[in-house]
Amino acid sequence: MTNVRRVVVSVSDLQRGLAVYSEALGLPVVWANDEVARLDAGGVEVMLHRRQPVPGEFDVAATFAVDDVDAVAADLVAAGAAVVRGPVDESWGERQAVLRDPDGQVFCVITPLG
């Protein structure tokens, strides 16, 4: 393996998904149509795919590095995400918030403690 190319997130409503992942989280839209939006996460593509999501409690969770976990978590909640845990300082050296997007998909935002 050479790298991670893409993380696909199923969303029931593409515009609602874009409000969380692009507008609140700040991932720029590279390309979009009515079914798919491709976002740039610093060299890894986050693809929002309009289809019925089936979230689970222990799914794979994408983690996004941000400058200010607390501020970004507040923006994400305002855009429709829900906090599962945090923001808290973790023993492994990061401040982390665990959230669910409007379709129930789990994802994290982190800032290294320093």
PDB file of N, CA and C in Angstrom:
ATOM      1  N   MET A   1       0.838  -1.174   0.000  1.00  0.00           N
ATOM      2  CA  MET A   1       0.000   0.000   0.000  1.00  0.00           C
ATOM      3  C   MET A   1       0.887   1.243   0.000  1.00  0.00           C
ATOM      4  N   THR A   2       0.450   2.262  -0.730  1.00  0.00           N
ATOM      5  CA  THR A   2       1.223   3.500  -0.780  1.00  0.00           C
ATOM      6  C   THR A   2       0.580   4.645  -0.017  1.00  0.00           C
ATOM      7  N   ASN A   3      -0.757   4.669   0.057  1.00  0.00           N
ATOM      8  CA  ASN A   3      -1.435   5.743   0.795  1.00  0.00           C
ATOM      9  C   ASN A   3      -2.925   5.461   0.901  1.00  0.00           C
ATOM     10  N   VAL A   4      -3.606   6.287   1.678  1.00  0.00           N
ATOM     11  CA  VAL A   4      -5.071   6.256   1.717  1.00  0.00           C
ATOM     12  C   VAL A   4      -5.543   7.271   0.694  1.00  0.00           C
ATOM     13  N   ARG A   5      -6.342   6.850  -0.249  1.00  0.00           N
ATOM     14  CA  ARG A   5      -6.794   7.714  -1.332  1.00  0.00           C
ATOM     15  C   ARG A   5      -8.120   8.406  -1.021  1.00  0.00           C
ATOM     16  N   ARG A   6      -9.065   7.644  -0.429  1.00  0.00           N
ATOM     17  CA  ARG A   6     -10.421   8.172  -0.281  1.00  0.00           C
ATOM     18  C   ARG A   6     -11.116   7.547   0.921  1.00  0.00           C
ATOM     19  N   VAL A   7     -11.919   8.350   1.592  1.00  0.00           N
ATOM     20  CA  VAL A   7     -12.844   7.892   2.625  1.00  0.00           C
ATOM     21  C   VAL A   7     -14.233   8.239   2.106  1.00  0.00           C
ATOM     22  N   VAL A   8     -15.105   7.246   2.008  1.00  0.00           N
ATOM     23  CA  VAL A   8     -16.463   7.466   1.498  1.00  0.00           C
ATOM     24  C   VAL A   8     -17.433   7.517   2.678  1.00  0.00           C
ATOM     25  N   VAL A   9     -18.261   8.563   2.692  1.00  0.00           N
ATOM     26  CA  VAL A   9     -19.271   8.728   3.732  1.00  0.00           C
ATOM     27  C   VAL A   9     -20.631   8.722   3.051  1.00  0.00           C
ATOM     28  N   SER A  10     -21.484   7.776   3.425  1.00  0.00           N
ATOM     29  CA  SER A  10     -22.838   7.735   2.883  1.00  0.00           C
ATOM     30  C   SER A  10     -23.691   8.774   3.593  1.00  0.00           C
ATOM     31  N   VAL A  11     -24.431   9.568   2.806  1.00  0.00           N
ATOM     32  CA  VAL A  11     -25.310  10.602   3.355  1.00  0.00           C
ATOM     33  C   VAL A  11     -26.674  10.504   2.686  1.00  0.00           C
ATOM     34  N   SER A  12     -27.737  10.678   3.448  1.00  0.00           N
ATOM     35  CA  SER A  12     -29.077  10.614   2.864  1.00  0.00           C
ATOM     36  C   SER A  12     -29.429  11.906   2.140  1.00  0.00           C
ATOM     37  N   ASP A  13     -28.820  13.022   2.539  1.00  0.00           N
ATOM     38  CA  ASP A  13     -29.083  14.324   1.934  1.00  0.00           C
ATOM     39  C   ASP A  13     -27.736  14.991   1.676  1.00  0.00           C
ATOM     40  N   LEU A  14     -27.374  15.130   0.409  1.00  0.00           N
ATOM     41  CA  LEU A  14     -26.051  15.637   0.052  1.00  0.00           C
ATOM     42  C   LEU A  14     -25.826  17.063   0.548  1.00  0.00           C
ATOM     43  N   GLN A  15     -26.824  17.925   0.444  1.00  0.00           N
ATOM     44  CA  GLN A  15     -26.650  19.313   0.895  1.00  0.00           C
ATOM     45  C   GLN A  15     -26.453  19.390   2.403  1.00  0.00           C
ATOM     46  N   ARG A  16     -27.164  18.573   3.149  1.00  0.00           N
ATOM     47  CA  ARG A  16     -27.000  18.529   4.601  1.00  0.00           C
ATOM     48  C   ARG A  16     -25.613  17.996   4.953  1.00  0.00           C
ATOM     49  N   GLY A  17     -25.142  17.002   4.226  1.00  0.00           N
ATOM     50  CA  GLY A  17     -23.791  16.484   4.438  1.00  0.00           C
ATOM     51  C   GLY A  17     -22.735  17.532   4.138  1.00  0.00           C
ATOM     52  N   LEU A  18     -22.944  18.308   3.064  1.00  0.00           N
ATOM     53  CA  LEU A  18     -22.002  19.373   2.725  1.00  0.00           C
ATOM     54  C   LEU A  18     -21.975  20.455   3.801  1.00  0.00           C
ATOM     55  N   ALA A  19     -23.108  20.716   4.445  1.00  0.00           N
ATOM     56  CA  ALA A  19     -23.143  21.713   5.517  1.00  0.00           C
ATOM     57  C   ALA A  19     -22.211  21.308   6.657  1.00  0.00           C
ATOM     58  N   VAL A  20     -22.123  20.015   6.943  1.00  0.00           N
ATOM     59  CA  VAL A  20     -21.261  19.535   8.021  1.00  0.00           C
ATOM     60  C   VAL A  20     -19.813  19.431   7.558  1.00  0.00           C
ATOM     61  N   TYR A  21     -19.565  18.678   6.493  1.00  0.00           N
ATOM     62  CA  TYR A  21     -18.192  18.351   6.105  1.00  0.00           C
ATOM     63  C   TYR A  21     -17.486  19.478   5.350  1.00  0.00           C
ATOM     64  N   SER A  22     -18.191  20.249   4.561  1.00  0.00           N
ATOM     65  CA  SER A  22     -17.538  21.331   3.820  1.00  0.00           C
ATOM     66  C   SER A  22     -17.642  22.654   4.555  1.00  0.00           C
ATOM     67  N   GLU A  23     -18.852  23.078   4.867  1.00  0.00           N
ATOM     68  CA  GLU A  23     -19.035  24.404   5.473  1.00  0.00           C
ATOM     69  C   GLU A  23     -18.506  24.477   6.902  1.00  0.00           C
ATOM     70  N   ALA A  24     -18.922  23.566   7.785  1.00  0.00           N
ATOM     71  CA  ALA A  24     -18.507  23.644   9.195  1.00  0.00           C
ATOM     72  C   ALA A  24     -17.094  23.100   9.421  1.00  0.00           C
ATOM     73  N   LEU A  25     -16.759  21.971   8.776  1.00  0.00           N
ATOM     74  CA  LEU A  25     -15.437  21.377   8.973  1.00  0.00           C
ATOM     75  C   LEU A  25     -14.384  22.059   8.100  1.00  0.00           C
ATOM     76  N   GLY A  26     -14.812  22.646   7.002  1.00  0.00           N
ATOM     77  CA  GLY A  26     -13.878  23.415   6.175  1.00  0.00           C
ATOM     78  C   GLY A  26     -13.203  22.650   5.059  1.00  0.00           C
ATOM     79  N   LEU A  27     -13.726  21.484   4.687  1.00  0.00           N
ATOM     80  CA  LEU A  27     -13.124  20.740   3.582  1.00  0.00           C
ATOM     81  C   LEU A  27     -13.619  21.317   2.255  1.00  0.00           C
ATOM     82  N   PRO A  28     -12.702  21.787   1.392  1.00  0.00           N
ATOM     83  CA  PRO A  28     -13.135  22.383   0.123  1.00  0.00           C
ATOM     84  C   PRO A  28     -13.727  21.347  -0.830  1.00  0.00           C
ATOM     85  N   VAL A  29     -14.773  21.743  -1.531  1.00  0.00           N
ATOM     86  CA  VAL A  29     -15.394  20.895  -2.552  1.00  0.00           C
ATOM     87  C   VAL A  29     -14.519  20.951  -3.806  1.00  0.00           C
ATOM     88  N   VAL A  30     -14.107  19.769  -4.269  1.00  0.00           N
ATOM     89  CA  VAL A  30     -13.307  19.661  -5.488  1.00  0.00           C
ATOM     90  C   VAL A  30     -14.223  19.474  -6.690  1.00  0.00           C
ATOM     91  N   TRP A  31     -15.274  18.705  -6.522  1.00  0.00           N
ATOM     92  CA  TRP A  31     -16.204  18.380  -7.604  1.00  0.00           C
ATOM     93  C   TRP A  31     -17.481  17.853  -6.988  1.00  0.00           C
ATOM     94  N   ALA A  32     -18.624  18.131  -7.614  1.00  0.00           N
ATOM     95  CA  ALA A  32     -19.890  17.613  -7.094  1.00  0.00           C
ATOM     96  C   ALA A  32     -20.922  17.508  -8.206  1.00  0.00           C
ATOM     97  N   ASN A  33     -21.849  16.576  -8.037  1.00  0.00           N
ATOM     98  CA  ASN A  33     -23.056  16.513  -8.847  1.00  0.00           C
ATOM     99  C   ASN A  33     -24.212  16.222  -7.885  1.00  0.00           C
ATOM    100  N   ASP A  34     -25.323  15.703  -8.362  1.00  0.00           N
ATOM    101  CA  ASP A  34     -26.473  15.456  -7.487  1.00  0.00           C
ATOM    102  C   ASP A  34     -26.309  14.228  -6.586  1.00  0.00           C
ATOM    103  N   GLU A  35     -25.334  13.367  -6.896  1.00  0.00           N
ATOM    104  CA  GLU A  35     -25.168  12.109  -6.176  1.00  0.00           C
ATOM    105  C   GLU A  35     -23.914  12.055  -5.309  1.00  0.00           C
ATOM    106  N   VAL A  36     -22.871  12.788  -5.711  1.00  0.00           N
ATOM    107  CA  VAL A  36     -21.561  12.655  -5.086  1.00  0.00           C
ATOM    108  C   VAL A  36     -20.911  14.021  -4.948  1.00  0.00           C
ATOM    109  N   ALA A  37     -20.214  14.229  -3.846  1.00  0.00           N
ATOM    110  CA  ALA A  37     -19.359  15.413  -3.691  1.00  0.00           C
ATOM    111  C   ALA A  37     -17.983  14.926  -3.264  1.00  0.00           C
ATOM    112  N   ARG A  38     -16.953  15.423  -3.956  1.00  0.00           N
ATOM    113  CA  ARG A  38     -15.570  15.084  -3.625  1.00  0.00           C
ATOM    114  C   ARG A  38     -14.949  16.268  -2.893  1.00  0.00           C
ATOM    115  N   LEU A  39     -14.458  16.019  -1.675  1.00  0.00           N
ATOM    116  CA  LEU A  39     -13.882  17.062  -0.831  1.00  0.00           C
ATOM    117  C   LEU A  39     -12.402  16.769  -0.600  1.00  0.00           C
ATOM    118  N   ASP A  40     -11.604  17.819  -0.470  1.00  0.00           N
ATOM    119  CA  ASP A  40     -10.173  17.674  -0.242  1.00  0.00           C
ATOM    120  C   ASP A  40      -9.867  17.768   1.241  1.00  0.00           C
ATOM    121  N   ALA A  41      -9.293  16.696   1.782  1.00  0.00           N
ATOM    122  CA  ALA A  41      -8.889  16.668   3.187  1.00  0.00           C
ATOM    123  C   ALA A  41      -7.363  16.591   3.257  1.00  0.00           C
ATOM    124  N   GLY A  42      -6.700  17.520   2.588  1.00  0.00           N
ATOM    125  CA  GLY A  42      -5.247  17.575   2.650  1.00  0.00           C
ATOM    126  C   GLY A  42      -4.556  16.411   1.979  1.00  0.00           C
ATOM    127  N   GLY A  43      -5.016  16.044   0.806  1.00  0.00           N
ATOM    128  CA  GLY A  43      -4.395  14.952   0.064  1.00  0.00           C
ATOM    129  C   GLY A  43      -5.167  13.652   0.119  1.00  0.00           C
ATOM    130  N   VAL A  44      -6.126  13.541   1.007  1.00  0.00           N
ATOM    131  CA  VAL A  44      -7.033  12.395   1.051  1.00  0.00           C
ATOM    132  C   VAL A  44      -8.407  12.920   0.686  1.00  0.00           C
ATOM    133  N   GLU A  45      -9.065  12.233  -0.209  1.00  0.00           N
ATOM    134  CA  GLU A  45     -10.400  12.655  -0.635  1.00  0.00           C
ATOM    135  C   GLU A  45     -11.458  12.119   0.319  1.00  0.00           C
ATOM    136  N   VAL A  46     -12.371  12.986   0.730  1.00  0.00           N
ATOM    137  CA  VAL A  46     -13.569  12.564   1.442  1.00  0.00           C
ATOM    138  C   VAL A  46     -14.699  12.672   0.424  1.00  0.00           C
ATOM    139  N   MET A  47     -15.304  11.550   0.111  1.00  0.00           N
ATOM    140  CA  MET A  47     -16.388  11.521  -0.868  1.00  0.00           C
ATOM    141  C   MET A  47     -17.714  11.351  -0.133  1.00  0.00           C
ATOM    142  N   LEU A  48     -18.591  12.314  -0.277  1.00  0.00           N
ATOM    143  CA  LEU A  48     -19.944  12.184   0.238  1.00  0.00           C
ATOM    144  C   LEU A  48     -20.773  11.556  -0.874  1.00  0.00           C
ATOM    145  N   HIS A  49     -21.370  10.409  -0.594  1.00  0.00           N
ATOM    146  CA  HIS A  49     -22.141   9.673  -1.598  1.00  0.00           C
ATOM    147  C   HIS A  49     -23.591   9.600  -1.133  1.00  0.00           C
ATOM    148  N   ARG A  50     -24.487  10.158  -1.927  1.00  0.00           N
ATOM    149  CA  ARG A  50     -25.903  10.163  -1.549  1.00  0.00           C
ATOM    150  C   ARG A  50     -26.487   8.763  -1.725  1.00  0.00           C
ATOM    151  N   ARG A  51     -26.702   8.126  -0.615  1.00  0.00           N
ATOM    152  CA  ARG A  51     -27.315   6.797  -0.544  1.00  0.00           C
ATOM    153  C   ARG A  51     -27.686   6.568   0.909  1.00  0.00           C
ATOM    154  N   GLN A  52     -28.556   5.637   1.171  1.00  0.00           N
ATOM    155  CA  GLN A  52     -29.022   5.440   2.540  1.00  0.00           C
ATOM    156  C   GLN A  52     -27.900   4.918   3.423  1.00  0.00           C
ATOM    157  N   PRO A  53     -27.490   5.683   4.424  1.00  0.00           N
ATOM    158  CA  PRO A  53     -26.440   5.214   5.326  1.00  0.00           C
ATOM    159  C   PRO A  53     -26.965   4.161   6.293  1.00  0.00           C
ATOM    160  N   VAL A  54     -26.061   3.324   6.756  1.00  0.00           N
ATOM    161  CA  VAL A  54     -26.385   2.323   7.758  1.00  0.00           C
ATOM    162  C   VAL A  54     -25.318   2.432   8.852  1.00  0.00           C
ATOM    163  N   PRO A  55     -25.432   3.467   9.705  1.00  0.00           N
ATOM    164  CA  PRO A  55     -24.400   3.656  10.730  1.00  0.00           C
ATOM    165  C   PRO A  55     -24.475   2.595  11.812  1.00  0.00           C
ATOM    166  N   GLY A  56     -23.320   2.309  12.386  1.00  0.00           N
ATOM    167  CA  GLY A  56     -23.232   1.385  13.503  1.00  0.00           C
ATOM    168  C   GLY A  56     -22.402   2.001  14.599  1.00  0.00           C
ATOM    169  N   GLU A  57     -22.505   1.454  15.773  1.00  0.00           N
ATOM    170  CA  GLU A  57     -21.807   2.021  16.917  1.00  0.00           C
ATOM    171  C   GLU A  57     -20.291   1.920  16.783  1.00  0.00           C
ATOM    172  N   PHE A  58     -19.806   0.929  16.040  1.00  0.00           N
ATOM    173  CA  PHE A  58     -18.362   0.725  15.939  1.00  0.00           C
ATOM    174  C   PHE A  58     -17.895   0.741  14.482  1.00  0.00           C
ATOM    175  N   ASP A  59     -18.444   1.645  13.684  1.00  0.00           N
ATOM    176  CA  ASP A  59     -18.003   1.813  12.305  1.00  0.00           C
ATOM    177  C   ASP A  59     -16.593   2.365  12.268  1.00  0.00           C
ATOM    178  N   VAL A  60     -16.040   2.391  11.072  1.00  0.00           N
ATOM    179  CA  VAL A  60     -14.790   3.103  10.849  1.00  0.00           C
ATOM    180  C   VAL A  60     -15.094   4.588  11.014  1.00  0.00           C
ATOM    181  N   ALA A  61     -14.249   5.311  11.726  1.00  0.00           N
ATOM    182  CA  ALA A  61     -14.485   6.735  11.962  1.00  0.00           C
ATOM    183  C   ALA A  61     -13.306   7.532  11.413  1.00  0.00           C
ATOM    184  N   ALA A  62     -13.578   8.419  10.480  1.00  0.00           N
ATOM    185  CA  ALA A  62     -12.544   9.315   9.968  1.00  0.00           C
ATOM    186  C   ALA A  62     -12.201  10.321  11.066  1.00  0.00           C
ATOM    187  N   THR A  63     -10.924  10.697  11.128  1.00  0.00           N
ATOM    188  CA  THR A  63     -10.463  11.694  12.095  1.00  0.00           C
ATOM    189  C   THR A  63      -9.832  12.844  11.334  1.00  0.00           C
ATOM    190  N   PHE A  64     -10.282  14.067  11.648  1.00  0.00           N
ATOM    191  CA  PHE A  64      -9.815  15.265  10.955  1.00  0.00           C
ATOM    192  C   PHE A  64      -9.032  16.134  11.926  1.00  0.00           C
ATOM    193  N   ALA A  65      -7.814  16.524  11.534  1.00  0.00           N
ATOM    194  CA  ALA A  65      -6.993  17.424  12.345  1.00  0.00           C
ATOM    195  C   ALA A  65      -7.456  18.857  12.098  1.00  0.00           C
ATOM    196  N   VAL A  66      -7.693  19.598  13.174  1.00  0.00           N
ATOM    197  CA  VAL A  66      -8.149  20.992  13.086  1.00  0.00           C
ATOM    198  C   VAL A  66      -7.318  21.845  14.039  1.00  0.00           C
ATOM    199  N   ASP A  67      -7.370  23.158  13.861  1.00  0.00           N
ATOM    200  CA  ASP A  67      -6.599  24.066  14.716  1.00  0.00           C
ATOM    201  C   ASP A  67      -7.200  24.235  16.103  1.00  0.00           C
ATOM    202  N   ASP A  68      -8.532  24.186  16.227  1.00  0.00           N
ATOM    203  CA  ASP A  68      -9.207  24.440  17.494  1.00  0.00           C
ATOM    204  C   ASP A  68     -10.409  23.509  17.618  1.00  0.00           C
ATOM    205  N   VAL A  69     -10.211  22.393  18.302  1.00  0.00           N
ATOM    206  CA  VAL A  69     -11.263  21.382  18.434  1.00  0.00           C
ATOM    207  C   VAL A  69     -12.550  21.975  18.987  1.00  0.00           C
ATOM    208  N   ASP A  70     -12.445  22.790  20.014  1.00  0.00           N
ATOM    209  CA  ASP A  70     -13.649  23.317  20.666  1.00  0.00           C
ATOM    210  C   ASP A  70     -14.458  24.189  19.707  1.00  0.00           C
ATOM    211  N   ALA A  71     -13.795  25.069  18.980  1.00  0.00           N
ATOM    212  CA  ALA A  71     -14.490  25.956  18.047  1.00  0.00           C
ATOM    213  C   ALA A  71     -15.093  25.170  16.882  1.00  0.00           C
ATOM    214  N   VAL A  72     -14.327  24.233  16.336  1.00  0.00           N
ATOM    215  CA  VAL A  72     -14.833  23.452  15.200  1.00  0.00           C
ATOM    216  C   VAL A  72     -15.983  22.554  15.647  1.00  0.00           C
ATOM    217  N   ALA A  73     -15.891  21.956  16.830  1.00  0.00           N
ATOM    218  CA  ALA A  73     -16.991  21.124  17.327  1.00  0.00           C
ATOM    219  C   ALA A  73     -18.266  21.951  17.468  1.00  0.00           C
ATOM    220  N   ALA A  74     -18.144  23.176  17.954  1.00  0.00           N
ATOM    221  CA  ALA A  74     -19.314  24.051  18.066  1.00  0.00           C
ATOM    222  C   ALA A  74     -19.894  24.361  16.685  1.00  0.00           C
ATOM    223  N   ASP A  75     -19.036  24.627  15.699  1.00  0.00           N
ATOM    224  CA  ASP A  75     -19.507  24.872  14.330  1.00  0.00           C
ATOM    225  C   ASP A  75     -20.205  23.637  13.768  1.00  0.00           C
ATOM    226  N   LEU A  76     -19.648  22.465  14.048  1.00  0.00           N
ATOM    227  CA  LEU A  76     -20.242  21.222  13.548  1.00  0.00           C
ATOM    228  C   LEU A  76     -21.621  20.981  14.156  1.00  0.00           C
ATOM    229  N   VAL A  77     -21.760  21.237  15.441  1.00  0.00           N
ATOM    230  CA  VAL A  77     -23.070  21.090  16.098  1.00  0.00           C
ATOM    231  C   VAL A  77     -24.068  22.075  15.488  1.00  0.00           C
ATOM    232  N   ALA A  78     -23.646  23.302  15.248  1.00  0.00           N
ATOM    233  CA  ALA A  78     -24.529  24.292  14.626  1.00  0.00           C
ATOM    234  C   ALA A  78     -24.953  23.861  13.228  1.00  0.00           C
ATOM    235  N   ALA A  79     -24.113  23.070  12.547  1.00  0.00           N
ATOM    236  CA  ALA A  79     -24.422  22.598  11.194  1.00  0.00           C
ATOM    237  C   ALA A  79     -25.236  21.311  11.187  1.00  0.00           C
ATOM    238  N   GLY A  80     -25.491  20.722  12.368  1.00  0.00           N
ATOM    239  CA  GLY A  80     -26.340  19.542  12.425  1.00  0.00           C
ATOM    240  C   GLY A  80     -25.696  18.294  12.998  1.00  0.00           C
ATOM    241  N   ALA A  81     -24.416  18.339  13.349  1.00  0.00           N
ATOM    242  CA  ALA A  81     -23.763  17.181  13.963  1.00  0.00           C
ATOM    243  C   ALA A  81     -24.138  17.117  15.451  1.00  0.00           C
ATOM    244  N   ALA A  82     -23.928  15.960  16.052  1.00  0.00           N
ATOM    245  CA  ALA A  82     -24.206  15.774  17.481  1.00  0.00           C
ATOM    246  C   ALA A  82     -22.947  15.268  18.177  1.00  0.00           C
ATOM    247  N   VAL A  83     -22.660  15.809  19.341  1.00  0.00           N
ATOM    248  CA  VAL A  83     -21.485  15.390  20.103  1.00  0.00           C
ATOM    249  C   VAL A  83     -21.762  14.045  20.769  1.00  0.00           C
ATOM    250  N   VAL A  84     -20.838  13.120  20.599  1.00  0.00           N
ATOM    251  CA  VAL A  84     -20.878  11.830  21.287  1.00  0.00           C
ATOM    252  C   VAL A  84     -20.022  11.911  22.545  1.00  0.00           C
ATOM    253  N   ARG A  85     -18.861  12.569  22.412  1.00  0.00           N
ATOM    254  CA  ARG A  85     -17.921  12.677  23.537  1.00  0.00           C
ATOM    255  C   ARG A  85     -16.996  13.861  23.305  1.00  0.00           C
ATOM    256  N   GLY A  86     -16.750  14.606  24.360  1.00  0.00           N
ATOM    257  CA  GLY A  86     -15.746  15.657  24.294  1.00  0.00           C
ATOM    258  C   GLY A  86     -16.332  17.014  23.972  1.00  0.00           C
ATOM    259  N   PRO A  87     -15.442  17.916  23.647  1.00  0.00           N
ATOM    260  CA  PRO A  87     -13.999  17.783  23.507  1.00  0.00           C
ATOM    261  C   PRO A  87     -13.305  17.523  24.848  1.00  0.00           C
ATOM    262  N   VAL A  88     -12.336  16.614  24.813  1.00  0.00           N
ATOM    263  CA  VAL A  88     -11.566  16.267  26.004  1.00  0.00           C
ATOM    264  C   VAL A  88     -10.104  16.067  25.619  1.00  0.00           C
ATOM    265  N   ASP A  89      -9.219  16.275  26.597  1.00  0.00           N
ATOM    266  CA  ASP A  89      -7.805  15.971  26.419  1.00  0.00           C
ATOM    267  C   ASP A  89      -7.625  14.469  26.616  1.00  0.00           C
ATOM    268  N   GLU A  90      -7.050  13.815  25.607  1.00  0.00           N
ATOM    269  CA  GLU A  90      -6.862  12.365  25.655  1.00  0.00           C
ATOM    270  C   GLU A  90      -5.449  12.027  26.117  1.00  0.00           C
ATOM    271  N   SER A  91      -5.291  10.861  26.714  1.00  0.00           N
ATOM    272  CA  SER A  91      -3.999  10.435  27.259  1.00  0.00           C
ATOM    273  C   SER A  91      -2.944  10.251  26.174  1.00  0.00           C
ATOM    274  N   TRP A  92      -3.348  10.059  24.930  1.00  0.00           N
ATOM    275  CA  TRP A  92      -2.390   9.856  23.845  1.00  0.00           C
ATOM    276  C   TRP A  92      -1.904  11.166  23.217  1.00  0.00           C
ATOM    277  N   GLY A  93      -2.266  12.307  23.838  1.00  0.00           N
ATOM    278  CA  GLY A  93      -1.678  13.569  23.418  1.00  0.00           C
ATOM    279  C   GLY A  93      -2.476  14.407  22.445  1.00  0.00           C
ATOM    280  N   GLU A  94      -3.782  14.189  22.401  1.00  0.00           N
ATOM    281  CA  GLU A  94      -4.647  14.983  21.517  1.00  0.00           C
ATOM    282  C   GLU A  94      -5.867  15.475  22.286  1.00  0.00           C
ATOM    283  N   ARG A  95      -6.378  16.619  21.889  1.00  0.00           N
ATOM    284  CA  ARG A  95      -7.694  17.066  22.336  1.00  0.00           C
ATOM    285  C   ARG A  95      -8.653  16.584  21.262  1.00  0.00           C
ATOM    286  N   GLN A  96      -9.701  15.882  21.651  1.00  0.00           N
ATOM    287  CA  GLN A  96     -10.563  15.208  20.682  1.00  0.00           C
ATOM    288  C   GLN A  96     -12.035  15.425  20.996  1.00  0.00           C
ATOM    289  N   ALA A  97     -12.815  15.550  19.936  1.00  0.00           N
ATOM    290  CA  ALA A  97     -14.273  15.489  20.027  1.00  0.00           C
ATOM    291  C   ALA A  97     -14.740  14.388  19.080  1.00  0.00           C
ATOM    292  N   VAL A  98     -15.641  13.556  19.550  1.00  0.00           N
ATOM    293  CA  VAL A  98     -16.260  12.511  18.737  1.00  0.00           C
ATOM    294  C   VAL A  98     -17.678  12.973  18.458  1.00  0.00           C
ATOM    295  N   LEU A  99     -18.056  12.951  17.176  1.00  0.00           N
ATOM    296  CA  LEU A  99     -19.374  13.453  16.772  1.00  0.00           C
ATOM    297  C   LEU A  99     -20.075  12.466  15.852  1.00  0.00           C
ATOM    298  N   ARG A 100     -21.366  12.701  15.651  1.00  0.00           N
ATOM    299  CA  ARG A 100     -22.148  11.977  14.642  1.00  0.00           C
ATOM    300  C   ARG A 100     -22.674  13.011  13.663  1.00  0.00           C
ATOM    301  N   ASP A 101     -22.541  12.719  12.373  1.00  0.00           N
ATOM    302  CA  ASP A 101     -23.124  13.625  11.383  1.00  0.00           C
ATOM    303  C   ASP A 101     -24.642  13.438  11.393  1.00  0.00           C
ATOM    304  N   PRO A 102     -25.409  14.213  10.624  1.00  0.00           N
ATOM    305  CA  PRO A 102     -26.869  14.111  10.677  1.00  0.00           C
ATOM    306  C   PRO A 102     -27.430  12.732  10.313  1.00  0.00           C
ATOM    307  N   ASP A 103     -26.623  11.896   9.632  1.00  0.00           N
ATOM    308  CA  ASP A 103     -27.061  10.540   9.297  1.00  0.00           C
ATOM    309  C   ASP A 103     -26.573   9.499  10.286  1.00  0.00           C
ATOM    310  N   GLY A 104     -25.898   9.942  11.350  1.00  0.00           N
ATOM    311  CA  GLY A 104     -25.451   9.014  12.381  1.00  0.00           C
ATOM    312  C   GLY A 104     -24.042   8.492  12.212  1.00  0.00           C
ATOM    313  N   GLN A 105     -23.331   8.905  11.171  1.00  0.00           N
ATOM    314  CA  GLN A 105     -21.960   8.445  10.947  1.00  0.00           C
ATOM    315  C   GLN A 105     -21.032   9.088  11.992  1.00  0.00           C
ATOM    316  N   VAL A 106     -20.183   8.286  12.610  1.00  0.00           N
ATOM    317  CA  VAL A 106     -19.247   8.775  13.611  1.00  0.00           C
ATOM    318  C   VAL A 106     -18.004   9.320  12.925  1.00  0.00           C
ATOM    319  N   PHE A 107     -17.512  10.468  13.420  1.00  0.00           N
ATOM    320  CA  PHE A 107     -16.242  11.012  12.977  1.00  0.00           C
ATOM    321  C   PHE A 107     -15.641  11.809  14.137  1.00  0.00           C
ATOM    322  N   CYS A 108     -14.349  12.092  14.030  1.00  0.00           N
ATOM    323  CA  CYS A 108     -13.638  12.781  15.114  1.00  0.00           C
ATOM    324  C   CYS A 108     -12.927  14.004  14.582  1.00  0.00           C
ATOM    325  N   VAL A 109     -12.739  14.991  15.455  1.00  0.00           N
ATOM    326  CA  VAL A 109     -11.860  16.111  15.179  1.00  0.00           C
ATOM    327  C   VAL A 109     -10.856  16.167  16.314  1.00  0.00           C
ATOM    328  N   ILE A 110      -9.582  16.434  15.959  1.00  0.00           N
ATOM    329  CA  ILE A 110      -8.516  16.425  16.962  1.00  0.00           C
ATOM    330  C   ILE A 110      -7.561  17.587  16.749  1.00  0.00           C
ATOM    331  N   THR A 111      -6.917  17.976  17.836  1.00  0.00           N
ATOM    332  CA  THR A 111      -5.801  18.910  17.814  1.00  0.00           C
ATOM    333  C   THR A 111      -4.729  18.333  18.722  1.00  0.00           C
ATOM    334  N   PRO A 112      -3.491  18.228  18.252  1.00  0.00           N
ATOM    335  CA  PRO A 112      -2.429  17.738  19.131  1.00  0.00           C
ATOM    336  C   PRO A 112      -2.261  18.657  20.341  1.00  0.00           C
ATOM    337  N   LEU A 113      -2.045  18.056  21.512  1.00  0.00           N
ATOM    338  CA  LEU A 113      -1.742  18.832  22.709  1.00  0.00           C
ATOM    339  C   LEU A 113      -0.265  19.218  22.658  1.00  0.00           C
ATOM    340  N   GLY A 114       0.041  20.396  23.112  1.00  0.00           N
ATOM    341  CA  GLY A 114       1.422  20.749  22.954  1.00  0.00           C
ATOM    342  C   GLY A 114       1.989  21.563  24.024  1.00  0.00           C
TER     343      GLY A 114
END
